Amino acid sequence: MRIRLGRISLRNILQGLGTSRPLLITLRMGLGLVFIYASVDKVVHPDQFAEIMQDYEILPNAVVNLASLWLAWLEAVLGVCLIAGVWVRAAALMVTGLTVIFIGGLSTALTRGVGLHCGCFSTAAGGAARTWISLWQEGLILLACVWLTVLTLNDATRGTKGPGQRPVVM
Amino acid sequence: MKWFDVKRMKTTVGAILRELPRIAAIATGALVLAIAGNTMHPMNLPLLVTKGQPGIPNWVFERLKQVDTQGAMGLVNDPEVLVIDTRDEPDFRKQHIPGAVSLPYHEFNQRYPHFAESVSKARPLLLYCYGTGCGLAARVGKRLITRGYTDVTILRGGIEAWKAGNLPLETPGGTQ
């Protein structure tokens, strides 16, 4: 497939977006902040986040507390890794995986007709359930996560090749 | 443009596999932080839920009294006891235990300030929700205990158990 706009081809655009260092840093910082912001309320109110996780009806009740505590802190740690630039490739893979799991959880809730509070950014139980909106929100975050993962993996496969090509991530 | 390149795919998979030790380290680090953070948190949730339900700390669960419908009858007839329906408001309007007031779990934060103004912390409270699998009464009970209410009781089996016992219900048409 070849699409050209004057001297600019789709291939060049994709290659540029797939290797752009400023884009990688922007995505790292943006997603890092999003994950830290999302973790704060869960770390402060672990009991309320456990209630929300119970409402998803995915995990057995016995392990819901442990899973909710771990998830809250995992989001915080991943956010810090992304912002600090430490183990970015691993963190990018993990935030992508986590977002896929969140979307899976929300989707199964929708298909089962369970109206629940996402618990994505807040543990407050007030107001109407907004499962569809949460799903869109998570979809956009997944897009950013996948793009970050592609950038970091491109960097991994490219960084070992050419002389003078410094890898952008650790 | 070549969309699928086997060699490139292998390199990418290799790069992902090389990240596995770091992924394991991040996951373990988060688990250690979660357990340490939980022990320092005032809620101190049990890591494995063996009694009660998720999100309810053991120290709260031990203070939540439970009664069956027979025990609840005595409490409902006691004017000192405030009966609280924790279900959603439309369900409360359809039918509820006579004399009950509505304090839905999903509207707790909005309604609590008014509730706190009108109900003293020492007043005995009887909470109920939909049925056996419903944890809303325990969740509201936890919120009330952590805000200083001292005498909180939950009706086991909720309004389903109450109805199964052919006990009176208040509906828009009157008490049945």
Coordinates of C-alpha atoms in Angstrom, one line a residue:
Chain A
M1 CA 0.0 0.0 0.0
R2 CA 1.4 3.4 -0.9
I3 CA -0.3 6.6 0.0
R4 CA 1.6 9.8 -0.8
L5 CA 0.9 13.5 0.1
G6 CA 3.5 15.3 -1.9
R7 CA 6.8 14.3 -0.4
I8 CA 5.2 12.8 2.7
S9 CA 4.2 9.1 2.5
L10 CA 2.2 7.2 5.1
R11 CA 5.2 4.9 5.6
N12 CA 7.3 7.9 6.6
I13 CA 4.6 9.2 9.0
L14 CA 4.2 5.8 10.6
Q15 CA 8.0 5.4 10.9
G16 CA 8.3 8.8 12.4
L17 CA 5.5 8.1 14.9
G18 CA 7.1 4.7 15.7
T19 CA 10.4 6.1 16.6
S20 CA 9.7 9.7 17.8
R21 CA 11.6 10.4 21.0
P22 CA 9.4 13.5 22.0
L23 CA 6.3 11.4 21.5
L24 CA 7.7 8.6 23.6
I25 CA 8.5 11.1 26.4
T26 CA 5.1 12.7 26.2
L27 CA 3.3 9.3 26.4
R28 CA 5.5 8.2 29.2
M29 CA 4.8 11.3 31.3
G30 CA 1.1 11.4 30.4
L31 CA 0.4 7.7 31.2
G32 CA 2.6 7.9 34.3
L33 CA 0.5 10.8 35.6
V34 CA -2.7 9.0 34.7
F35 CA -1.7 5.8 36.5
I36 CA -0.5 7.7 39.6
Y37 CA -3.7 9.8 39.7
A38 CA -5.8 6.6 39.3
S39 CA -3.9 4.9 42.1
V40 CA -4.2 7.6 44.7
D41 CA -7.8 7.2 45.7
K42 CA -7.5 3.4 45.7
V43 CA -4.4 3.5 48.0
V44 CA -6.2 6.0 50.4
H45 CA -9.5 4.1 50.4
P46 CA -8.5 0.4 49.9
D47 CA -11.7 -0.9 51.5
Q48 CA -13.9 1.1 49.0
F49 CA -11.8 -0.2 46.1
A50 CA -12.2 -3.7 47.4
E51 CA -16.0 -3.2 47.4
I52 CA -15.9 -2.0 43.7
M53 CA -13.8 -5.0 42.8
Q54 CA -16.3 -7.3 44.5
D55 CA -19.0 -5.7 42.3
Y56 CA -17.3 -6.9 39.2
E57 CA -18.0 -10.5 40.3
I58 CA -14.9 -11.8 38.6
L59 CA -12.6 -12.9 41.5
P60 CA -13.6 -15.1 44.4
N61 CA -14.5 -13.0 47.5
A62 CA -11.6 -14.6 49.4
V63 CA -8.9 -12.9 47.3
V64 CA -10.7 -9.6 46.5
N65 CA -8.9 -7.7 49.3
L66 CA -5.5 -8.8 48.3
A67 CA -6.1 -8.3 44.6
S68 CA -7.4 -4.7 45.1
L69 CA -4.6 -3.7 47.4
W70 CA -2.0 -5.1 44.9
L71 CA -3.7 -3.4 41.9
A72 CA -3.8 0.0 43.6
W73 CA -0.1 -0.2 44.4
L74 CA 0.8 -1.7 41.1
E75 CA -0.7 1.3 39.3
A76 CA 1.3 3.6 41.5
V77 CA 4.6 1.8 41.0
L78 CA 4.0 1.6 37.2
G79 CA 3.2 5.3 37.1
V80 CA 6.5 6.1 39.0
C81 CA 8.5 3.8 36.7
L82 CA 7.1 5.6 33.6
I83 CA 7.7 9.1 34.9
A84 CA 11.2 8.3 36.3
G85 CA 12.2 6.5 33.1
V86 CA 13.0 3.3 35.0
W87 CA 12.3 -0.1 33.4
V88 CA 10.0 1.8 30.9
R89 CA 9.7 -1.2 28.5
A90 CA 8.5 -3.5 31.2
A91 CA 6.2 -0.8 32.6
A92 CA 4.8 -0.1 29.2
L93 CA 4.0 -3.8 28.7
M94 CA 2.4 -4.0 32.1
V95 CA 0.2 -0.9 31.8
T96 CA -1.0 -2.3 28.4
G97 CA -1.8 -5.6 30.0
L98 CA -3.5 -4.0 33.0
T99 CA -5.6 -1.8 30.7
V100 CA -6.6 -4.8 28.6
I101 CA -7.7 -6.6 31.9
F102 CA -9.7 -3.5 33.0
I103 CA -11.5 -3.3 29.6
G104 CA -12.2 -7.1 29.8
G105 CA -13.7 -6.6 33.3
L106 CA -15.8 -3.7 32.2
S107 CA -17.0 -5.5 29.1
T108 CA -18.0 -8.6 31.0
A109 CA -19.9 -6.4 33.5
L110 CA -21.7 -4.8 30.5
T111 CA -22.5 -8.1 28.9
R112 CA -23.9 -9.4 32.2
G113 CA -25.9 -6.3 32.6
V114 CA -24.1 -5.3 35.8
G115 CA -24.3 -1.5 36.2
L116 CA -21.2 -0.7 38.3
H117 CA -18.9 2.1 39.2
C118 CA -15.7 1.6 37.2
G119 CA -13.3 2.4 40.1
C120 CA -10.9 3.6 37.4
F121 CA -10.1 7.0 38.9
S122 CA -12.3 7.2 42.0
T123 CA -13.6 4.8 44.7
A124 CA -16.7 7.0 45.5
A125 CA -19.9 5.1 45.1
G126 CA -22.1 8.1 44.5
G127 CA -24.0 9.0 41.3
A128 CA -25.1 6.8 38.4
A129 CA -23.0 4.0 37.1
R130 CA -21.2 5.0 33.9
T131 CA -19.9 1.8 32.6
W132 CA -20.0 2.8 28.8
I133 CA -18.2 6.0 29.5
S134 CA -15.6 4.2 31.5
L135 CA -15.1 1.8 28.7
W136 CA -14.4 4.6 26.2
Q137 CA -12.0 6.2 28.7
E138 CA -10.1 2.9 29.1
G139 CA -10.1 2.5 25.3
L140 CA -8.3 5.8 24.8
I141 CA -5.8 4.9 27.6
L142 CA -5.2 1.5 25.9
L143 CA -4.4 3.3 22.6
A144 CA -1.8 5.4 24.4
C145 CA -0.4 2.3 26.2
V146 CA -0.1 0.3 23.0
W147 CA 1.6 3.2 21.2
L148 CA 4.1 3.5 24.1
T149 CA 4.8 -0.2 24.0
V150 CA 5.4 0.0 20.2
L151 CA 7.8 2.9 20.7
T152 CA 9.7 1.1 23.5
L153 CA 9.9 -2.1 21.5
N154 CA 11.0 -0.3 18.4
D155 CA 13.6 1.3 20.5
A156 CA 14.7 -2.1 21.8
T157 CA 15.1 -3.7 18.4
R158 CA 16.7 -0.6 16.9
G159 CA 18.8 0.4 19.9
T160 CA 21.1 -2.6 19.6
K161 CA 21.8 -2.1 15.9
G162 CA 23.3 1.1 14.6
P163 CA 26.3 2.8 16.1
G164 CA 25.5 6.2 17.6
Q165 CA 21.9 5.2 18.1
R166 CA 21.3 5.6 21.8
P167 CA 18.3 3.7 23.2
V168 CA 15.7 6.0 24.6
V169 CA 14.5 3.6 27.3
M170 CA 16.3 1.3 29.8
Chain B
M1 CA 5.4 -1.5 2.9
K2 CA 6.1 -4.9 4.5
W3 CA 3.5 -5.4 7.2
F4 CA 4.6 -8.7 8.6
D5 CA 8.3 -9.5 9.0
V6 CA 9.1 -12.8 10.7
K7 CA 12.6 -11.7 11.6
R8 CA 11.4 -8.5 13.1
M9 CA 8.6 -10.4 15.0
K10 CA 11.2 -12.7 16.5
T11 CA 13.3 -9.8 17.7
T12 CA 10.2 -8.2 19.2
V13 CA 9.2 -11.4 21.0
G14 CA 12.8 -11.7 22.2
A15 CA 12.6 -8.1 23.5
I16 CA 9.4 -8.9 25.4
L17 CA 10.8 -12.1 26.9
R18 CA 13.9 -10.2 28.1
E19 CA 11.5 -7.9 30.1
L20 CA 10.0 -10.8 32.1
P21 CA 12.4 -10.6 35.1
R22 CA 11.7 -6.8 35.3
I23 CA 7.9 -7.4 35.1
A24 CA 8.1 -10.0 37.9
A25 CA 10.2 -7.5 40.0
I26 CA 7.7 -4.7 39.5
A27 CA 4.8 -7.0 40.4
T28 CA 6.5 -8.3 43.5
G29 CA 7.6 -4.8 44.6
A30 CA 4.0 -3.7 44.3
L31 CA 2.8 -6.7 46.3
V32 CA 5.3 -5.9 49.1
L33 CA 4.3 -2.3 49.1
A34 CA 0.6 -3.3 49.2
I35 CA 1.0 -5.6 52.2
A36 CA 3.2 -3.1 54.0
G37 CA 0.8 -0.2 53.2
N38 CA -2.2 -2.2 54.4
T39 CA -0.7 -3.0 57.8
M40 CA -0.1 0.8 58.3
H41 CA -3.5 1.8 57.0
P42 CA -6.3 2.4 59.6
M43 CA -8.6 0.0 57.8
N44 CA -6.1 -2.8 57.8
L45 CA -8.0 -5.2 55.6
P46 CA -7.6 -8.9 56.0
L47 CA -5.5 -10.1 53.0
L48 CA -7.7 -13.2 52.6
V49 CA -11.4 -12.9 53.3
T50 CA -12.4 -15.7 55.6
K51 CA -15.3 -14.0 57.3
G52 CA -17.6 -11.1 56.4
Q53 CA -17.1 -9.7 52.9
P54 CA -14.4 -7.9 50.9
G55 CA -13.7 -4.3 52.0
I56 CA -14.8 -4.9 55.6
P57 CA -12.0 -5.0 58.1
N58 CA -12.1 -7.6 60.8
W59 CA -12.3 -5.0 63.6
V60 CA -15.5 -3.5 61.9
F61 CA -17.0 -6.9 61.2
E62 CA -16.7 -7.8 64.9
R63 CA -18.6 -4.7 65.8
L64 CA -21.4 -5.3 63.3
K65 CA -24.1 -7.3 65.1
Q66 CA -26.4 -9.6 63.1
V67 CA -29.9 -10.7 63.8
D68 CA -32.4 -13.0 62.1
T69 CA -35.9 -12.0 61.3
Q70 CA -37.2 -13.1 64.8
G71 CA -34.7 -10.9 66.5
A72 CA -35.3 -8.1 64.1
M73 CA -39.0 -8.1 64.9
G74 CA -38.2 -7.0 68.5
L75 CA -35.9 -4.2 67.2
V76 CA -38.5 -3.0 64.6
N77 CA -41.1 -2.6 67.3
D78 CA -38.7 -0.7 69.6
P79 CA -39.2 3.0 69.0
E80 CA -35.6 3.7 70.1
V81 CA -34.2 1.7 67.2
L82 CA -33.9 3.4 63.8
V83 CA -34.5 0.9 60.9
I84 CA -32.4 1.8 57.8
D85 CA -33.1 0.6 54.3
T86 CA -29.8 0.6 52.3
R87 CA -31.3 -0.4 49.0
D88 CA -31.8 2.1 46.1
E89 CA -34.5 4.6 46.7
P90 CA -37.0 3.3 44.0
D91 CA -37.0 -0.1 45.7
F92 CA -37.5 1.5 49.1
R93 CA -40.5 3.4 47.7
K94 CA -42.1 0.2 46.4
Q95 CA -42.0 -1.5 49.8
H96 CA -40.0 -1.5 53.0
I97 CA -40.0 -2.6 56.6
P98 CA -42.5 -0.5 58.5
G99 CA -40.9 2.6 60.0
A100 CA -37.7 2.3 58.0
V101 CA -35.9 5.3 56.6
S102 CA -34.0 5.3 53.3
L103 CA -30.2 5.6 53.3
P104 CA -29.1 4.0 50.0
Y105 CA -25.5 2.8 49.8
H106 CA -25.1 4.4 46.4
E107 CA -26.1 7.8 47.8
F108 CA -24.4 7.5 51.1
N109 CA -22.0 10.4 50.7
Q110 CA -24.7 12.8 49.6
R111 CA -27.1 11.8 52.3
Y112 CA -24.9 11.3 55.3
P113 CA -24.5 14.9 56.4
H114 CA -28.2 15.2 56.9
F115 CA -28.4 11.8 58.5
A116 CA -25.6 12.7 61.0
E117 CA -27.4 15.9 61.9
S118 CA -30.6 14.1 62.8
V119 CA -29.4 10.8 64.3
S120 CA -27.3 10.6 67.4
K121 CA -24.2 8.4 67.4
A122 CA -25.5 6.3 70.3
R123 CA -28.9 5.4 68.7
P124 CA -29.4 1.7 67.9
L125 CA -29.5 1.1 64.2
L126 CA -30.9 -1.9 62.3
L127 CA -29.8 -2.1 58.7
Y128 CA -31.0 -4.3 55.8
C129 CA -30.6 -4.6 52.1
Y130 CA -32.0 -6.9 49.4
G131 CA -31.1 -10.5 50.5
T132 CA -28.5 -13.0 51.5
G133 CA -26.0 -12.2 48.8
C134 CA -26.4 -8.5 49.3
G135 CA -23.5 -6.7 51.1
L136 CA -24.9 -3.2 51.0
A137 CA -26.1 -3.2 54.6
A138 CA -22.6 -4.3 55.8
R139 CA -21.0 -1.6 53.6
V140 CA -23.2 1.1 55.0
G141 CA -22.7 -0.4 58.5
K142 CA -19.0 -0.1 58.1
R143 CA -19.3 3.6 57.1
L144 CA -21.5 4.3 60.1
I145 CA -19.2 2.5 62.5
T146 CA -16.1 4.3 61.2
R147 CA -18.0 7.6 61.7
G148 CA -18.7 6.9 65.3
Y149 CA -22.0 5.0 65.5
T150 CA -21.7 2.5 68.2
D151 CA -24.8 0.2 68.0
V152 CA -25.2 -1.1 64.4
T153 CA -27.1 -4.3 63.7
I154 CA -27.7 -6.0 60.3
L155 CA -30.7 -8.1 59.4
R156 CA -29.4 -11.4 58.1
G157 CA -31.1 -12.3 54.7
G158 CA -32.3 -8.7 54.2
I159 CA -35.9 -7.9 53.1
E160 CA -36.1 -11.3 51.3
A161 CA -35.9 -13.1 54.7
W162 CA -38.4 -10.6 56.1
K163 CA -40.8 -11.3 53.3
A164 CA -40.3 -15.1 53.6
G165 CA -41.4 -14.8 57.2
N166 CA -44.7 -13.2 56.1
L167 CA -43.8 -10.1 58.2
P168 CA -45.5 -6.7 57.6
L169 CA -44.3 -4.4 54.8
E170 CA -45.0 -0.8 54.2
T171 CA -46.1 0.0 50.6
P172 CA -47.5 3.2 49.0
G173 CA -50.9 1.7 49.6
G174 CA -50.3 1.3 53.4
T175 CA -49.0 -1.5 55.6
Q176 CA -49.6 -5.1 54.4

